[in-house]
Amino acid sequence: ILRAGATLRQTARHLEQNYDLALGVLNTLVANIVGAHGIGVEPQPRKADGTIDDLFAREILELYKAWTVSPEVTRQHDWASTQRLICRTWLRDGEEFTQLISGPAPGVGHASRVPFSIEMLEADFVPMQLNATTPARIVQGIELNAWGAPSAFHVFKTDPTEGGASIVAGQTKRVPAERMLHIKNVHRIRQMRGVTVFASVLNRFDDLKDYEESERIAAKVAASMAAFIKKGAPDLYEPESDGQPRSMKMRPGMIFDDLRPGEEIGMIDTNRPNPNLETYRSGQLKAVAAGAGPTFSSIARSYDGTYSAQRQELVEGYAVYSTLSSEFIGRIVRP
């Protein structure tokens, strides 16, 4: 990940912006993990006897609803939209950082009576190349204690995607771990940084994209080619009487009534569109679904299977979405 993490992240972003199937995979995952209204919280404060304090619960819920209108520092998103952005970033880039800002902070005006806001940060803000052993152990921008637990995150002060940010003294700031949430897609124990869900299917996406483009161009060329005049034997060929070649304009339903002895009309057959394209594409999308997580029917928008097959796919798909949703709740919503 140290060698290829940034490249994988940029490739995944390029696919999201330029390939409809990749965008559809992310849309399907986000819609099933977070949903249209986000993942909510229901306050249930308990009294000494164990019963719920309804009055206190309503007060908390009113404050919570006021906070969800504009919970993040840019004030461009509500809580549901913020969750969807965090989830999309986590899946596409492999990880996402969320800084917790409580109480008074320079330049931050909390949007509600609740003195708490969050700041969403993409993976670029924590430099992957920042590694050190003294005075503290830093691995890929994350400061660790002796047990390997994060104690702080080193974050660029300015947006590194705009250029100018570099790993030099004064360009990064140290954010304690208790003020930072880090959700990441990992497959190894003690893996510090996440990797995009597209990592295992990038080559398949690339091949499918190139193949579809080739078939699309071939079909366009085939539609542009109409017919040709096949000449007969040389002794039947007669030169143009006026020395100028004939000119025919093609139009729908036209009849060739000016053929000369030995001539005939020939049609060019390119066998396009390819009748096997859909079969090949479906096979590739099934492999993409197996690697990326969403169900094949959802990303292909194909629901023509048998009832038993569709039901089994739905059951297995919910298991995947539920697992990812639980990860999102544990790393973002509950904290």
mmCIF file of C-alpha atoms in Angstrom:
data_model
loop_
_atom_site.group_PDB
_atom_site.id
_atom_site.type_symbol
_atom_site.label_atom_id
_atom_site.label_comp_id
_atom_site.label_asym_id
_atom_site.label_seq_id
_atom_site.Cartn_x
_atom_site.Cartn_y
_atom_site.Cartn_z
ATOM 1 C CA ILE A 1 0.000 0.000 0.000
ATOM 2 C CA LEU A 2 2.912 2.349 0.656
ATOM 3 C CA ARG A 3 4.079 1.840 -2.934
ATOM 4 C CA ALA A 4 0.727 1.704 -4.736
ATOM 5 C CA GLY A 5 -1.859 3.218 -2.382
ATOM 6 C CA ALA A 6 -1.854 6.702 -3.912
ATOM 7 C CA THR A 7 -1.962 5.340 -7.475
ATOM 8 C CA LEU A 8 -4.867 3.017 -6.656
ATOM 9 C CA ARG A 9 -6.714 5.919 -5.060
ATOM 10 C CA GLN A 10 -6.286 8.169 -8.094
ATOM 11 C CA THR A 11 -7.302 5.361 -10.460
ATOM 12 C CA ALA A 12 -10.461 4.683 -8.464
ATOM 13 C CA ARG A 13 -11.362 8.392 -8.553
ATOM 14 C CA HIS A 14 -10.806 8.469 -12.307
ATOM 15 C CA LEU A 15 -13.116 5.475 -12.773
ATOM 16 C CA GLU A 16 -15.829 7.075 -10.653
ATOM 17 C CA GLN A 17 -15.720 10.232 -12.752
ATOM 18 C CA ASN A 18 -15.389 8.613 -16.173
ATOM 19 C CA TYR A 19 -16.958 5.145 -16.105
ATOM 20 C CA ASP A 20 -20.663 4.669 -15.481
ATOM 21 C CA LEU A 21 -20.356 1.124 -14.131
ATOM 22 C CA ALA A 22 -17.837 2.158 -11.470
ATOM 23 C CA LEU A 23 -20.092 5.036 -10.455
ATOM 24 C CA GLY A 24 -23.019 2.619 -10.286
ATOM 25 C CA VAL A 25 -21.100 0.284 -7.965
ATOM 26 C CA LEU A 26 -20.388 3.136 -5.545
ATOM 27 C CA ASN A 27 -23.958 4.457 -5.732
ATOM 28 C CA THR A 28 -25.358 1.014 -4.960
ATOM 29 C CA LEU A 29 -23.027 0.450 -2.008
ATOM 30 C CA VAL A 30 -23.674 3.878 -0.480
ATOM 31 C CA ALA A 31 -27.438 3.578 -0.942
ATOM 32 C CA ASN A 32 -27.519 0.223 0.861
ATOM 33 C CA ILE A 33 -24.982 1.031 3.600
ATOM 34 C CA VAL A 34 -26.152 4.529 4.595
ATOM 35 C CA GLY A 35 -29.443 5.007 2.770
ATOM 36 C CA ALA A 36 -31.429 8.070 1.823
ATOM 37 C CA HIS A 37 -31.909 9.383 5.363
ATOM 38 C CA GLY A 38 -28.614 8.310 6.879
ATOM 39 C CA ILE A 39 -28.095 6.217 10.015
ATOM 40 C CA GLY A 40 -29.880 7.883 12.908
ATOM 41 C CA VAL A 41 -29.506 7.832 16.673
ATOM 42 C CA GLU A 42 -32.359 7.477 19.149
ATOM 43 C CA PRO A 43 -31.487 8.787 22.626
ATOM 44 C CA GLN A 44 -32.617 6.550 25.484
ATOM 45 C CA PRO A 45 -31.364 8.038 28.757
ATOM 46 C CA ARG A 46 -32.170 5.875 31.763
ATOM 47 C CA LYS A 47 -33.342 6.834 35.221
ATOM 48 C CA ALA A 48 -31.949 5.245 38.368
ATOM 49 C CA ASP A 49 -34.683 2.622 38.272
ATOM 50 C CA GLY A 50 -33.818 1.660 34.664
ATOM 51 C CA THR A 51 -36.795 3.297 32.957
ATOM 52 C CA ILE A 52 -36.310 5.742 30.091
ATOM 53 C CA ASP A 53 -36.439 9.448 30.989
ATOM 54 C CA ASP A 54 -38.825 10.570 28.237
ATOM 55 C CA LEU A 55 -38.504 14.300 28.957
ATOM 56 C CA PHE A 56 -34.710 14.221 28.881
ATOM 57 C CA ALA A 57 -34.805 12.025 25.743
ATOM 58 C CA ARG A 58 -36.969 14.601 23.936
ATOM 59 C CA GLU A 59 -34.573 17.411 24.904
ATOM 60 C CA ILE A 60 -31.614 15.447 23.594
ATOM 61 C CA LEU A 61 -33.488 14.561 20.394
ATOM 62 C CA GLU A 62 -34.341 18.223 19.735
ATOM 63 C CA LEU A 63 -30.676 19.189 20.080
ATOM 64 C CA TYR A 64 -29.669 16.254 17.897
ATOM 65 C CA LYS A 65 -32.120 17.227 15.157
ATOM 66 C CA ALA A 66 -30.874 20.823 15.244
ATOM 67 C CA TRP A 67 -27.274 19.615 14.971
ATOM 68 C CA THR A 68 -27.991 17.300 11.999
ATOM 69 C CA VAL A 69 -29.042 20.254 9.829
ATOM 70 C CA SER A 70 -25.435 21.421 9.453
ATOM 71 C CA PRO A 71 -22.990 19.226 11.369
ATOM 72 C CA GLU A 72 -19.771 19.800 9.409
ATOM 73 C CA VAL A 73 -17.497 22.821 9.238
ATOM 74 C CA THR A 74 -18.183 23.833 5.609
ATOM 75 C CA ARG A 75 -21.966 23.920 6.269
ATOM 76 C CA GLN A 76 -22.633 22.453 2.824
ATOM 77 C CA HIS A 77 -24.131 19.138 3.944
ATOM 78 C CA ASP A 78 -26.650 17.832 6.432
ATOM 79 C CA TRP A 79 -25.922 14.737 8.527
ATOM 80 C CA ALA A 80 -27.336 12.242 5.988
ATOM 81 C CA SER A 81 -25.383 13.822 3.132
ATOM 82 C CA THR A 82 -22.255 13.923 5.297
ATOM 83 C CA GLN A 83 -22.586 10.214 6.036
ATOM 84 C CA ARG A 84 -22.989 9.411 2.336
ATOM 85 C CA LEU A 85 -19.888 11.444 1.464
ATOM 86 C CA ILE A 86 -17.842 9.760 4.185
ATOM 87 C CA CYS A 87 -19.046 6.332 3.038
ATOM 88 C CA ARG A 88 -18.324 7.063 -0.640
ATOM 89 C CA THR A 89 -14.843 8.343 0.196
ATOM 90 C CA TRP A 90 -14.147 5.303 2.368
ATOM 91 C CA LEU A 91 -15.144 2.865 -0.373
ATOM 92 C CA ARG A 92 -13.559 4.728 -3.297
ATOM 93 C CA ASP A 93 -10.303 5.881 -1.676
ATOM 94 C CA GLY A 94 -10.055 3.052 0.837
ATOM 95 C CA GLU A 95 -10.203 5.318 3.882
ATOM 96 C CA GLU A 96 -11.525 8.586 5.294
ATOM 97 C CA PHE A 97 -10.539 10.790 8.233
ATOM 98 C CA THR A 98 -13.001 12.788 10.336
ATOM 99 C CA GLN A 99 -11.743 15.390 12.794
ATOM 100 C CA LEU A 100 -13.950 16.062 15.825
ATOM 101 C CA ILE A 101 -14.149 19.713 16.870
ATOM 102 C CA SER A 102 -15.679 20.295 20.291
ATOM 103 C CA GLY A 103 -16.162 23.633 21.994
ATOM 104 C CA PRO A 104 -14.574 26.912 20.864
ATOM 105 C CA ALA A 105 -12.114 26.581 17.970
ATOM 106 C CA PRO A 106 -10.332 29.307 15.958
ATOM 107 C CA GLY A 107 -12.346 30.206 12.866
ATOM 108 C CA VAL A 108 -15.026 27.580 13.500
ATOM 109 C CA GLY A 109 -18.542 28.761 14.225
ATOM 110 C CA HIS A 110 -20.791 25.879 15.193
ATOM 111 C CA ALA A 111 -24.027 25.977 13.220
ATOM 112 C CA SER A 112 -26.324 25.048 16.137
ATOM 113 C CA ARG A 113 -26.504 25.394 19.902
ATOM 114 C CA VAL A 114 -24.539 22.164 20.148
ATOM 115 C CA PRO A 115 -20.851 23.196 20.304
ATOM 116 C CA PHE A 116 -19.671 20.311 18.162
ATOM 117 C CA SER A 117 -18.749 20.006 14.463
ATOM 118 C CA ILE A 118 -16.843 17.561 12.294
ATOM 119 C CA GLU A 119 -14.352 18.064 9.487
ATOM 120 C CA MET A 120 -14.228 15.530 6.665
ATOM 121 C CA LEU A 121 -10.726 14.851 5.326
ATOM 122 C CA GLU A 122 -9.723 12.752 2.340
ATOM 123 C CA ALA A 123 -6.790 10.360 2.560
ATOM 124 C CA ASP A 124 -4.502 12.890 0.836
ATOM 125 C CA PHE A 125 -4.466 15.027 3.998
ATOM 126 C CA VAL A 126 -2.517 12.376 5.934
ATOM 127 C CA PRO A 127 0.784 11.935 4.047
ATOM 128 C CA MET A 128 1.420 8.308 3.161
ATOM 129 C CA GLN A 129 5.179 8.933 2.823
ATOM 130 C CA LEU A 130 5.611 10.324 6.344
ATOM 131 C CA ASN A 131 7.551 7.709 8.308
ATOM 132 C CA ALA A 132 9.800 8.200 11.321
ATOM 133 C CA THR A 133 11.207 6.391 14.339
ATOM 134 C CA THR A 134 12.243 9.354 16.498
ATOM 135 C CA PRO A 135 11.105 11.219 18.534
ATOM 136 C CA ALA A 136 7.929 9.184 17.948
ATOM 137 C CA ARG A 137 7.173 6.172 15.797
ATOM 138 C CA ILE A 138 5.239 7.341 12.719
ATOM 139 C CA VAL A 139 4.021 4.878 10.083
ATOM 140 C CA GLN A 140 2.452 6.302 6.896
ATOM 141 C CA GLY A 141 1.451 9.525 8.650
ATOM 142 C CA ILE A 142 0.013 7.836 11.758
ATOM 143 C CA GLU A 143 1.812 8.104 15.083
ATOM 144 C CA LEU A 144 1.755 4.830 17.030
ATOM 145 C CA ASN A 145 2.431 3.835 20.606
ATOM 146 C CA ALA A 146 4.475 0.814 21.669
ATOM 147 C CA TRP A 147 1.490 -1.497 21.121
ATOM 148 C CA GLY A 148 0.774 -0.251 17.615
ATOM 149 C CA ALA A 149 -2.312 1.775 18.568
ATOM 150 C CA PRO A 150 -2.688 5.221 16.922
ATOM 151 C CA SER A 151 -1.879 8.037 19.333
ATOM 152 C CA ALA A 152 -1.998 10.882 16.800
ATOM 153 C CA PHE A 153 -2.425 11.699 13.111
ATOM 154 C CA HIS A 154 -0.174 14.072 11.182
ATOM 155 C CA VAL A 155 -2.366 16.145 8.863
ATOM 156 C CA PHE A 156 -1.534 18.713 6.190
ATOM 157 C CA LYS A 157 -2.596 22.226 7.147
ATOM 158 C CA THR A 158 -3.622 23.016 3.550
ATOM 159 C CA ASP A 159 -5.306 20.928 0.876
ATOM 160 C CA PRO A 160 -2.524 18.798 -0.692
ATOM 161 C CA THR A 161 -4.561 18.264 -3.872
ATOM 162 C CA GLU A 162 -4.185 21.967 -4.672
ATOM 163 C CA GLY A 163 -0.390 21.682 -4.747
ATOM 164 C CA GLY A 164 2.186 23.305 -2.552
ATOM 165 C CA ALA A 165 1.819 20.976 0.438
ATOM 166 C CA SER A 166 4.912 18.955 1.227
ATOM 167 C CA ILE A 167 6.224 16.930 4.145
ATOM 168 C CA VAL A 168 8.405 19.595 5.717
ATOM 169 C CA ALA A 169 8.466 21.206 9.133
ATOM 170 C CA GLY A 170 5.455 23.405 9.708
ATOM 171 C CA GLN A 171 3.364 21.965 6.849
ATOM 172 C CA THR A 172 1.621 19.344 8.974
ATOM 173 C CA LYS A 173 -0.091 19.459 12.337
ATOM 174 C CA ARG A 174 -0.445 16.756 14.971
ATOM 175 C CA VAL A 175 -4.038 15.778 15.765
ATOM 176 C CA PRO A 176 -4.501 13.539 18.831
ATOM 177 C CA ALA A 177 -6.192 10.215 18.128
ATOM 178 C CA GLU A 178 -9.123 11.000 20.437
ATOM 179 C CA ARG A 179 -10.052 13.853 18.095
ATOM 180 C CA MET A 180 -9.860 11.858 14.874
ATOM 181 C CA LEU A 181 -12.037 9.096 13.437
ATOM 182 C CA HIS A 182 -10.425 6.842 10.840
ATOM 183 C CA ILE A 183 -12.494 4.415 8.798
ATOM 184 C CA LYS A 184 -10.486 2.215 6.434
ATOM 185 C CA ASN A 185 -10.811 -0.863 4.255
ATOM 186 C CA VAL A 186 -8.175 -3.308 5.507
ATOM 187 C CA HIS A 187 -7.344 -6.967 4.905
ATOM 188 C CA ARG A 188 -4.204 -7.387 7.019
ATOM 189 C CA ILE A 189 -3.585 -7.221 10.769
ATOM 190 C CA ARG A 190 -1.907 -3.923 11.758
ATOM 191 C CA GLN A 191 -2.556 -2.450 8.347
ATOM 192 C CA MET A 192 -2.324 1.304 8.868
ATOM 193 C CA ARG A 193 -3.913 2.659 5.689
ATOM 194 C CA GLY A 194 -6.903 1.508 3.667
ATOM 195 C CA VAL A 195 -7.180 0.440 0.046
ATOM 196 C CA THR A 196 -10.026 1.060 -2.406
ATOM 197 C CA VAL A 197 -12.710 -1.609 -2.880
ATOM 198 C CA PHE A 198 -11.872 -1.436 -6.591
ATOM 199 C CA ALA A 199 -8.310 -2.673 -6.028
ATOM 200 C CA SER A 200 -9.008 -6.285 -7.011
ATOM 201 C CA VAL A 201 -11.210 -5.410 -10.006
ATOM 202 C CA LEU A 202 -9.331 -2.480 -11.544
ATOM 203 C CA ASN A 203 -7.875 -4.584 -14.364
ATOM 204 C CA ARG A 204 -11.293 -6.074 -15.121
ATOM 205 C CA PHE A 205 -12.864 -2.609 -15.180
ATOM 206 C CA ASP A 206 -10.114 -1.379 -17.495
ATOM 207 C CA ASP A 207 -10.487 -4.312 -19.895
ATOM 208 C CA LEU A 208 -14.285 -4.055 -19.955
ATOM 209 C CA LYS A 209 -14.160 -0.319 -20.543
ATOM 210 C CA ASP A 210 -11.743 -0.729 -23.483
ATOM 211 C CA TYR A 211 -13.767 -3.598 -24.963
ATOM 212 C CA GLU A 212 -17.051 -1.678 -24.757
ATOM 213 C CA GLU A 213 -15.431 1.343 -26.369
ATOM 214 C CA SER A 214 -14.051 -0.808 -29.213
ATOM 215 C CA GLU A 215 -17.457 -2.393 -29.831
ATOM 216 C CA ARG A 216 -19.125 1.012 -29.751
ATOM 217 C CA ILE A 217 -16.709 2.387 -32.360
ATOM 218 C CA ALA A 218 -17.111 -0.744 -34.505
ATOM 219 C CA ALA A 219 -20.904 -0.393 -34.433
ATOM 220 C CA LYS A 220 -20.652 3.277 -35.387
ATOM 221 C CA VAL A 221 -18.353 2.454 -38.328
ATOM 222 C CA ALA A 222 -20.686 -0.346 -39.417
ATOM 223 C CA ALA A 223 -23.654 2.019 -39.412
ATOM 224 C CA SER A 224 -21.749 4.479 -41.593
ATOM 225 C CA MET A 225 -20.967 1.953 -44.364
ATOM 226 C CA ALA A 226 -23.860 1.311 -46.762
ATOM 227 C CA ALA A 227 -23.156 -0.377 -50.076
ATOM 228 C CA PHE A 228 -20.811 -0.664 -53.060
ATOM 229 C CA ILE A 229 -21.142 -1.289 -56.784
ATOM 230 C CA LYS A 230 -19.531 -4.526 -57.845
ATOM 231 C CA LYS A 231 -18.153 -4.368 -61.391
ATOM 232 C CA GLY A 232 -18.597 -7.247 -63.810
ATOM 233 C CA ALA A 233 -16.180 -8.767 -66.320
ATOM 234 C CA PRO A 234 -13.739 -6.338 -67.993
ATOM 235 C CA ASP A 235 -15.344 -6.755 -71.418
ATOM 236 C CA LEU A 236 -18.671 -5.589 -69.999
ATOM 237 C CA TYR A 237 -17.237 -2.516 -68.318
ATOM 238 C CA GLU A 238 -18.020 0.729 -70.130
ATOM 239 C CA PRO A 239 -16.169 3.939 -69.322
ATOM 240 C CA GLU A 240 -18.127 7.033 -68.374
ATOM 241 C CA SER A 241 -19.550 8.650 -71.512
ATOM 242 C CA ASP A 242 -18.762 12.162 -70.358
ATOM 243 C CA GLY A 243 -15.492 11.309 -68.689
ATOM 244 C CA GLN A 244 -16.883 11.996 -65.172
ATOM 245 C CA PRO A 245 -17.569 9.303 -62.568
ATOM 246 C CA ARG A 246 -21.149 8.733 -61.519
ATOM 247 C CA SER A 247 -22.362 10.195 -58.258
ATOM 248 C CA MET A 248 -25.171 8.620 -56.250
ATOM 249 C CA LYS A 249 -26.689 10.108 -53.100
ATOM 250 C CA MET A 250 -27.891 7.605 -50.562
ATOM 251 C CA ARG A 251 -31.365 8.035 -49.118
ATOM 252 C CA PRO A 252 -33.767 5.773 -47.208
ATOM 253 C CA GLY A 253 -35.674 3.359 -49.449
ATOM 254 C CA MET A 254 -33.852 4.397 -52.635
ATOM 255 C CA ILE A 255 -33.872 2.149 -55.704
ATOM 256 C CA PHE A 256 -30.761 1.718 -57.836
ATOM 257 C CA ASP A 257 -32.006 2.119 -61.390
ATOM 258 C CA ASP A 258 -28.779 3.110 -63.086
ATOM 259 C CA LEU A 259 -26.775 -0.110 -62.967
ATOM 260 C CA ARG A 260 -24.872 -0.963 -66.091
ATOM 261 C CA PRO A 261 -24.316 -4.386 -67.651
ATOM 262 C CA GLY A 262 -22.296 -6.629 -65.325
ATOM 263 C CA GLU A 263 -22.801 -4.419 -62.232
ATOM 264 C CA GLU A 264 -24.533 -5.337 -59.003
ATOM 265 C CA ILE A 265 -25.057 -3.797 -55.585
ATOM 266 C CA GLY A 266 -23.071 -5.297 -52.706
ATOM 267 C CA MET A 267 -23.677 -4.726 -48.996
ATOM 268 C CA ILE A 268 -20.918 -4.622 -46.376
ATOM 269 C CA ASP A 269 -21.688 -6.869 -43.392
ATOM 270 C CA THR A 270 -19.484 -6.153 -40.335
ATOM 271 C CA ASN A 271 -21.483 -8.295 -37.873
ATOM 272 C CA ARG A 272 -21.943 -5.309 -35.578
ATOM 273 C CA PRO A 273 -23.327 -4.786 -33.015
ATOM 274 C CA ASN A 274 -21.773 -7.964 -31.656
ATOM 275 C CA PRO A 275 -24.547 -10.272 -30.365
ATOM 276 C CA ASN A 276 -22.118 -11.745 -27.828
ATOM 277 C CA LEU A 277 -21.360 -8.391 -26.198
ATOM 278 C CA GLU A 278 -24.131 -8.646 -23.599
ATOM 279 C CA THR A 279 -23.115 -12.171 -22.586
ATOM 280 C CA TYR A 280 -19.477 -11.169 -22.180
ATOM 281 C CA ARG A 281 -20.404 -7.977 -20.337
ATOM 282 C CA SER A 282 -22.686 -9.845 -17.924
ATOM 283 C CA GLY A 283 -19.947 -12.336 -17.121
ATOM 284 C CA GLN A 284 -17.494 -9.553 -16.359
ATOM 285 C CA LEU A 285 -20.017 -7.679 -14.209
ATOM 286 C CA LYS A 286 -20.670 -10.820 -12.162
ATOM 287 C CA ALA A 287 -16.954 -11.004 -11.435
ATOM 288 C CA VAL A 288 -16.899 -7.292 -10.539
ATOM 289 C CA ALA A 289 -19.844 -7.804 -8.181
ATOM 290 C CA ALA A 290 -18.056 -10.697 -6.499
ATOM 291 C CA GLY A 291 -14.962 -8.577 -5.900
ATOM 292 C CA ALA A 292 -16.465 -5.168 -5.083
ATOM 293 C CA GLY A 293 -19.438 -6.261 -2.976
ATOM 294 C CA PRO A 294 -22.785 -5.170 -4.499
ATOM 295 C CA THR A 295 -25.152 -7.629 -6.153
ATOM 296 C CA PHE A 296 -24.894 -8.225 -9.893
ATOM 297 C CA SER A 297 -28.547 -7.365 -10.507
ATOM 298 C CA SER A 298 -28.116 -3.982 -8.819
ATOM 299 C CA ILE A 299 -25.104 -2.822 -10.816
ATOM 300 C CA ALA A 300 -26.248 -4.354 -14.137
ATOM 301 C CA ARG A 301 -29.898 -3.321 -13.641
ATOM 302 C CA SER A 302 -30.844 -6.824 -14.759
ATOM 303 C CA TYR A 303 -33.614 -8.584 -12.846
ATOM 304 C CA ASP A 304 -34.494 -11.397 -15.239
ATOM 305 C CA GLY A 305 -33.366 -14.355 -13.121
ATOM 306 C CA THR A 306 -35.575 -16.948 -11.522
ATOM 307 C CA TYR A 307 -37.307 -16.193 -8.233
ATOM 308 C CA SER A 308 -35.012 -18.536 -6.296
ATOM 309 C CA ALA A 309 -31.884 -17.044 -7.854
ATOM 310 C CA GLN A 310 -33.013 -13.467 -7.230
ATOM 311 C CA ARG A 311 -33.941 -14.285 -3.640
ATOM 312 C CA GLN A 312 -30.584 -15.952 -2.946
ATOM 313 C CA GLU A 313 -28.789 -12.980 -4.439
ATOM 314 C CA LEU A 314 -30.837 -10.633 -2.257
ATOM 315 C CA VAL A 315 -30.058 -12.608 0.903
ATOM 316 C CA GLU A 316 -26.326 -12.671 0.224
ATOM 317 C CA GLY A 317 -26.349 -9.009 -0.821
ATOM 318 C CA TYR A 318 -27.992 -7.945 2.439
ATOM 319 C CA ALA A 319 -25.317 -9.846 4.369
ATOM 320 C CA VAL A 320 -22.601 -7.829 2.587
ATOM 321 C CA TYR A 321 -24.400 -4.514 3.061
ATOM 322 C CA SER A 322 -25.099 -5.286 6.722
ATOM 323 C CA THR A 323 -21.441 -6.068 7.366
ATOM 324 C CA LEU A 324 -20.281 -2.828 5.759
ATOM 325 C CA SER A 325 -23.006 -0.868 7.531
ATOM 326 C CA SER A 326 -21.902 -2.290 10.881
ATOM 327 C CA GLU A 327 -18.340 -1.221 10.123
ATOM 328 C CA PHE A 328 -19.539 2.279 9.248
ATOM 329 C CA ILE A 329 -21.604 2.545 12.437
ATOM 330 C CA GLY A 330 -18.742 1.353 14.615
ATOM 331 C CA ARG A 331 -16.179 3.696 13.095
ATOM 332 C CA ILE A 332 -18.239 6.830 12.371
ATOM 333 C CA VAL A 333 -21.797 7.010 13.709
ATOM 334 C CA ARG A 334 -21.357 5.546 17.203
ATOM 335 C CA PRO A 335 -18.252 7.589 18.134
#
